[in-house]
């Protein structure tokens, strides 16, 4: 009660749902592509099989391109609408050049309890964000950056230097774990998406073959057994 499914269960369920939708929709599209084609006369059965399969694959490819175009247009519209609010924050938090970090390091003042007004300024917080962002990279925080951030935390919270350093380490570790979790989730989603695309292509071809089989068969007659019978 009052508790949802776990993240893993939700991820697997969403992947299976995406796989099932791709299979069903591709099967219907391929079936219609094969069934609605005019009957080919004078062709070998294997040639007809190949052409129906190709029509199913082309149908899947066109549907995939259409879906990507529609989703891409929708995403572009959303990003364009949010850009006026997002861009200033991104530009402020992310350095446009590696020299920004060097300049921040050269002009660092000694953080003290008497400089709390400066610690709350937007410009200073942006500097801290740029410094902390290096902790999410492969090499992690340098000893100088770690000590500097710990001094800021100590001046802002009243903690001693050792406790402030532990807090900085804990926050950076948690941020890295969150980033790793997001990367793993993106990788899993990419795998499910790839599986759904492959399954969609296969089922579109199978659906087209089945549609072509029924197109060339006298299925409405009692005792029909196959094409041309």
One Martini backbone bead per residue (centre of mass of N, CA, C, O) as a GRO file, in nm:
protein
  229
    1UNK     BB    1   0.097   0.036   0.021
    2UNK     BB    2   0.205   0.332  -0.099
    3UNK     BB    3   0.379   0.158  -0.325
    4UNK     BB    4   0.588   0.124  -0.571
    5UNK     BB    5   0.778   0.027  -0.797
    6UNK     BB    6   1.067  -0.046  -0.896
    7UNK     BB    7   1.307   0.054  -1.111
    8UNK     BB    8   1.357  -0.222  -1.242
    9UNK     BB    9   1.064  -0.299  -1.298
   10UNK     BB   10   0.998  -0.053  -1.469
   11UNK     BB   11   1.217  -0.093  -1.686
   12UNK     BB   12   1.128  -0.375  -1.782
   13UNK     BB   13   0.833  -0.306  -1.843
   14UNK     BB   14   0.893  -0.083  -2.052
   15UNK     BB   15   1.056  -0.264  -2.245
   16UNK     BB   16   0.831  -0.474  -2.302
   17UNK     BB   17   0.627  -0.274  -2.408
   18UNK     BB   18   0.799  -0.168  -2.644
   19UNK     BB   19   0.830  -0.445  -2.777
   20UNK     BB   20   0.527  -0.510  -2.820
   21UNK     BB   21   0.456  -0.262  -2.990
   22UNK     BB   22   0.656  -0.317  -3.220
   23UNK     BB   23   0.544  -0.594  -3.303
   24UNK     BB   24   0.247  -0.525  -3.357
   25UNK     BB   25   0.273  -0.280  -3.547
   26UNK     BB   26   0.458  -0.422  -3.757
   27UNK     BB   27   0.267  -0.649  -3.830
   28UNK     BB   28   0.037  -0.475  -3.939
   29UNK     BB   29   0.199  -0.317  -4.150
   30UNK     BB   30   0.307  -0.564  -4.308
   31UNK     BB   31   0.037  -0.696  -4.375
   32UNK     BB   32  -0.079  -0.460  -4.541
   33UNK     BB   33   0.150  -0.447  -4.750
   34UNK     BB   34   0.097  -0.741  -4.857
   35UNK     BB   35  -0.219  -0.747  -4.899
   36UNK     BB   36  -0.245  -0.470  -5.090
   37UNK     BB   37  -0.109  -0.597  -5.304
   38UNK     BB   38  -0.066  -0.686  -5.604
   39UNK     BB   39  -0.068  -0.948  -5.798
   40UNK     BB   40   0.184  -1.162  -5.905
   41UNK     BB   41   0.262  -1.258  -6.229
   42UNK     BB   42   0.500  -1.497  -6.329
   43UNK     BB   43   0.622  -1.575  -6.050
   44UNK     BB   44   0.807  -1.698  -5.829
   45UNK     BB   45   0.764  -1.788  -5.509
   46UNK     BB   46   1.038  -1.671  -5.403
   47UNK     BB   47   1.001  -1.389  -5.525
   48UNK     BB   48   0.747  -1.318  -5.369
   49UNK     BB   49   0.871  -1.351  -5.090
   50UNK     BB   50   1.085  -1.131  -5.122
   51UNK     BB   51   0.897  -0.891  -5.184
   52UNK     BB   52   0.732  -0.902  -4.926
   53UNK     BB   53   0.969  -0.864  -4.734
   54UNK     BB   54   1.060  -0.590  -4.848
   55UNK     BB   55   0.795  -0.440  -4.788
   56UNK     BB   56   0.806  -0.476  -4.482
   57UNK     BB   57   1.076  -0.329  -4.436
   58UNK     BB   58   0.998  -0.057  -4.562
   59UNK     BB   59   0.766   0.001  -4.374
   60UNK     BB   60   0.935   0.008  -4.116
   61UNK     BB   61   1.131   0.233  -4.203
   62UNK     BB   62   0.922   0.458  -4.249
   63UNK     BB   63   0.799   0.451  -3.965
   64UNK     BB   64   1.061   0.520  -3.817
   65UNK     BB   65   1.117   0.793  -3.955
   66UNK     BB   66   0.850   0.924  -3.873
   67UNK     BB   67   0.888   0.901  -3.567
   68UNK     BB   68   1.152   1.060  -3.548
   69UNK     BB   69   1.043   1.323  -3.671
   70UNK     BB   70   0.820   1.376  -3.464
   71UNK     BB   71   0.994   1.364  -3.204
   72UNK     BB   72   1.201   1.577  -3.293
   73UNK     BB   73   1.002   1.813  -3.323
   74UNK     BB   74   0.896   1.807  -3.033
   75UNK     BB   75   1.170   1.847  -2.891
   76UNK     BB   76   1.243   2.115  -3.027
   77UNK     BB   77   1.001   2.271  -2.915
   78UNK     BB   78   1.065   2.232  -2.613
   79UNK     BB   79   1.353   2.350  -2.613
   80UNK     BB   80   1.276   2.629  -2.728
   81UNK     BB   81   1.085   2.705  -2.489
   82UNK     BB   82   1.323   2.656  -2.259
   83UNK     BB   83   1.580   2.820  -2.338
   84UNK     BB   84   1.548   3.103  -2.194
   85UNK     BB   85   1.588   2.953  -1.902
   86UNK     BB   86   1.840   2.759  -1.947
   87UNK     BB   87   2.084   2.910  -2.072
   88UNK     BB   88   2.182   3.092  -1.837
   89UNK     BB   89   2.243   2.859  -1.638
   90UNK     BB   90   2.443   2.704  -1.813
   91UNK     BB   91   2.644   2.938  -1.866
   92UNK     BB   92   2.707   2.979  -1.559
   93UNK     BB   93   2.790   2.676  -1.474
   94UNK     BB   94   2.941   2.640  -1.748
   95UNK     BB   95   3.235   2.639  -1.886
   96UNK     BB   96   3.361   2.764  -2.195
   97UNK     BB   97   3.647   2.738  -2.053
   98UNK     BB   98   3.928   2.622  -1.896
   99UNK     BB   99   4.019   2.910  -1.790
  100UNK     BB  100   3.800   2.954  -1.575
  101UNK     BB  101   3.928   2.767  -1.360
  102UNK     BB  102   4.194   2.925  -1.337
  103UNK     BB  103   4.074   3.194  -1.250
  104UNK     BB  104   3.933   3.091  -0.998
  105UNK     BB  105   4.198   2.997  -0.857
  106UNK     BB  106   4.347   3.280  -0.851
  107UNK     BB  107   4.076   3.439  -0.708
  108UNK     BB  108   4.078   3.305  -0.437
  109UNK     BB  109   3.951   3.338  -0.141
  110UNK     BB  110   3.930   3.335   0.198
  111UNK     BB  111   3.710   3.162   0.369
  112UNK     BB  112   3.479   3.314   0.595
  113UNK     BB  113   3.247   3.410   0.829
  114UNK     BB  114   3.259   3.722   0.711
  115UNK     BB  115   3.172   3.605   0.395
  116UNK     BB  116   2.857   3.527   0.361
  117UNK     BB  117   2.757   3.723   0.150
  118UNK     BB  118   2.936   3.613  -0.079
  119UNK     BB  119   2.841   3.311  -0.061
  120UNK     BB  120   2.537   3.408  -0.171
  121UNK     BB  121   2.626   3.478  -0.439
  122UNK     BB  122   2.585   3.399  -0.767
  123UNK     BB  123   2.880   3.413  -0.862
  124UNK     BB  124   2.998   3.225  -0.644
  125UNK     BB  125   2.818   2.979  -0.702
  126UNK     BB  126   2.924   2.939  -0.989
  127UNK     BB  127   3.212   2.877  -0.906
  128UNK     BB  128   3.143   2.628  -0.737
  129UNK     BB  129   3.014   2.466  -0.963
  130UNK     BB  130   3.269   2.447  -1.140
  131UNK     BB  131   3.436   2.301  -0.928
  132UNK     BB  132   3.241   2.058  -0.870
  133UNK     BB  133   3.228   1.945  -1.164
  134UNK     BB  134   3.512   1.805  -1.155
  135UNK     BB  135   3.415   1.566  -0.962
  136UNK     BB  136   3.252   1.415  -1.211
  137UNK     BB  137   3.499   1.327  -1.318
  138UNK     BB  138   3.738   1.099  -1.349
  139UNK     BB  139   3.954   1.242  -1.144
  140UNK     BB  140   3.830   1.448  -0.980
  141UNK     BB  141   3.923   1.610  -0.715
  142UNK     BB  142   4.142   1.814  -0.614
  143UNK     BB  143   4.301   1.900  -0.332
  144UNK     BB  144   4.246   2.205  -0.362
  145UNK     BB  145   3.940   2.189  -0.419
  146UNK     BB  146   3.863   2.033  -0.167
  147UNK     BB  147   3.967   2.241   0.041
  148UNK     BB  148   3.804   2.482  -0.060
  149UNK     BB  149   3.520   2.362  -0.025
  150UNK     BB  150   3.551   2.299   0.276
  151UNK     BB  151   3.587   2.595   0.368
  152UNK     BB  152   3.313   2.690   0.271
  153UNK     BB  153   3.145   2.496   0.441
  154UNK     BB  154   3.258   2.588   0.713
  155UNK     BB  155   3.170   2.892   0.684
  156UNK     BB  156   2.858   2.825   0.630
  157UNK     BB  157   2.807   2.594   0.882
  158UNK     BB  158   3.041   2.553   1.122
  159UNK     BB  159   3.232   2.348   1.053
  160UNK     BB  160   3.485   2.163   1.048
  161UNK     BB  161   3.722   2.067   0.830
  162UNK     BB  162   3.680   1.759   0.842
  163UNK     BB  163   3.370   1.760   0.810
  164UNK     BB  164   3.367   1.917   0.543
  165UNK     BB  165   3.526   1.706   0.378
  166UNK     BB  166   3.322   1.478   0.418
  167UNK     BB  167   3.087   1.621   0.278
  168UNK     BB  168   3.214   1.658   0.004
  169UNK     BB  169   3.266   1.358  -0.051
  170UNK     BB  170   2.971   1.267  -0.026
  171UNK     BB  171   2.851   1.444  -0.250
  172UNK     BB  172   3.031   1.347  -0.483
  173UNK     BB  173   2.961   1.048  -0.460
  174UNK     BB  174   2.657   1.083  -0.506
  175UNK     BB  175   2.679   1.219  -0.784
  176UNK     BB  176   2.824   0.985  -0.922
  177UNK     BB  177   2.606   0.772  -0.872
  178UNK     BB  178   2.384   0.921  -1.028
  179UNK     BB  179   2.533   0.933  -1.300
  180UNK     BB  180   2.573   0.627  -1.331
  181UNK     BB  181   2.273   0.556  -1.323
  182UNK     BB  182   2.197   0.720  -1.574
  183UNK     BB  183   2.384   0.570  -1.771
  184UNK     BB  184   2.262   0.289  -1.730
  185UNK     BB  185   1.975   0.363  -1.814
  186UNK     BB  186   2.052   0.452  -2.101
  187UNK     BB  187   2.171   0.178  -2.188
  188UNK     BB  188   1.915   0.011  -2.145
  189UNK     BB  189   1.736   0.171  -2.336
  190UNK     BB  190   1.907   0.116  -2.588
  191UNK     BB  191   1.867  -0.190  -2.584
  192UNK     BB  192   1.559  -0.193  -2.602
  193UNK     BB  193   1.544  -0.028  -2.865
  194UNK     BB  194   1.702  -0.225  -3.040
  195UNK     BB  195   1.517  -0.470  -2.994
  196UNK     BB  196   1.260  -0.333  -3.105
  197UNK     BB  197   1.367  -0.281  -3.391
  198UNK     BB  198   1.432  -0.569  -3.469
  199UNK     BB  199   1.152  -0.688  -3.412
  200UNK     BB  200   1.000  -0.501  -3.607
  201UNK     BB  201   1.137  -0.595  -3.867
  202UNK     BB  202   1.068  -0.895  -3.849
  203UNK     BB  203   0.751  -0.865  -3.817
  204UNK     BB  204   0.706  -0.710  -4.079
  205UNK     BB  205   0.799  -0.938  -4.267
  206UNK     BB  206   0.607  -1.157  -4.165
  207UNK     BB  207   0.344  -1.000  -4.221
  208UNK     BB  208   0.391  -0.972  -4.529
  209UNK     BB  209   0.397  -1.272  -4.592
  210UNK     BB  210   0.113  -1.334  -4.486
  211UNK     BB  211  -0.036  -1.131  -4.666
  212UNK     BB  212   0.062  -1.257  -4.936
  213UNK     BB  213  -0.055  -1.538  -4.892
  214UNK     BB  214  -0.353  -1.441  -4.878
  215UNK     BB  215  -0.362  -1.288  -5.147
  216UNK     BB  216  -0.291  -1.570  -5.321
  217UNK     BB  217  -0.541  -1.688  -5.184
  218UNK     BB  218  -0.844  -1.896  -5.146
  219UNK     BB  219  -0.970  -1.848  -4.842
  220UNK     BB  220  -1.292  -1.844  -4.909
  221UNK     BB  221  -1.256  -2.136  -4.974
  222UNK     BB  222  -1.316  -2.448  -4.926
  223UNK     BB  223  -1.010  -2.612  -4.878
  224UNK     BB  224  -0.781  -2.436  -4.868
  225UNK     BB  225  -0.393  -2.448  -4.914
  226UNK     BB  226  -0.299  -2.212  -5.112
  227UNK     BB  227  -0.146  -2.079  -5.355
  228UNK     BB  228  -0.338  -2.146  -5.642
  229UNK     BB  229  -0.574  -2.357  -5.502
   0.00000   0.00000   0.00000
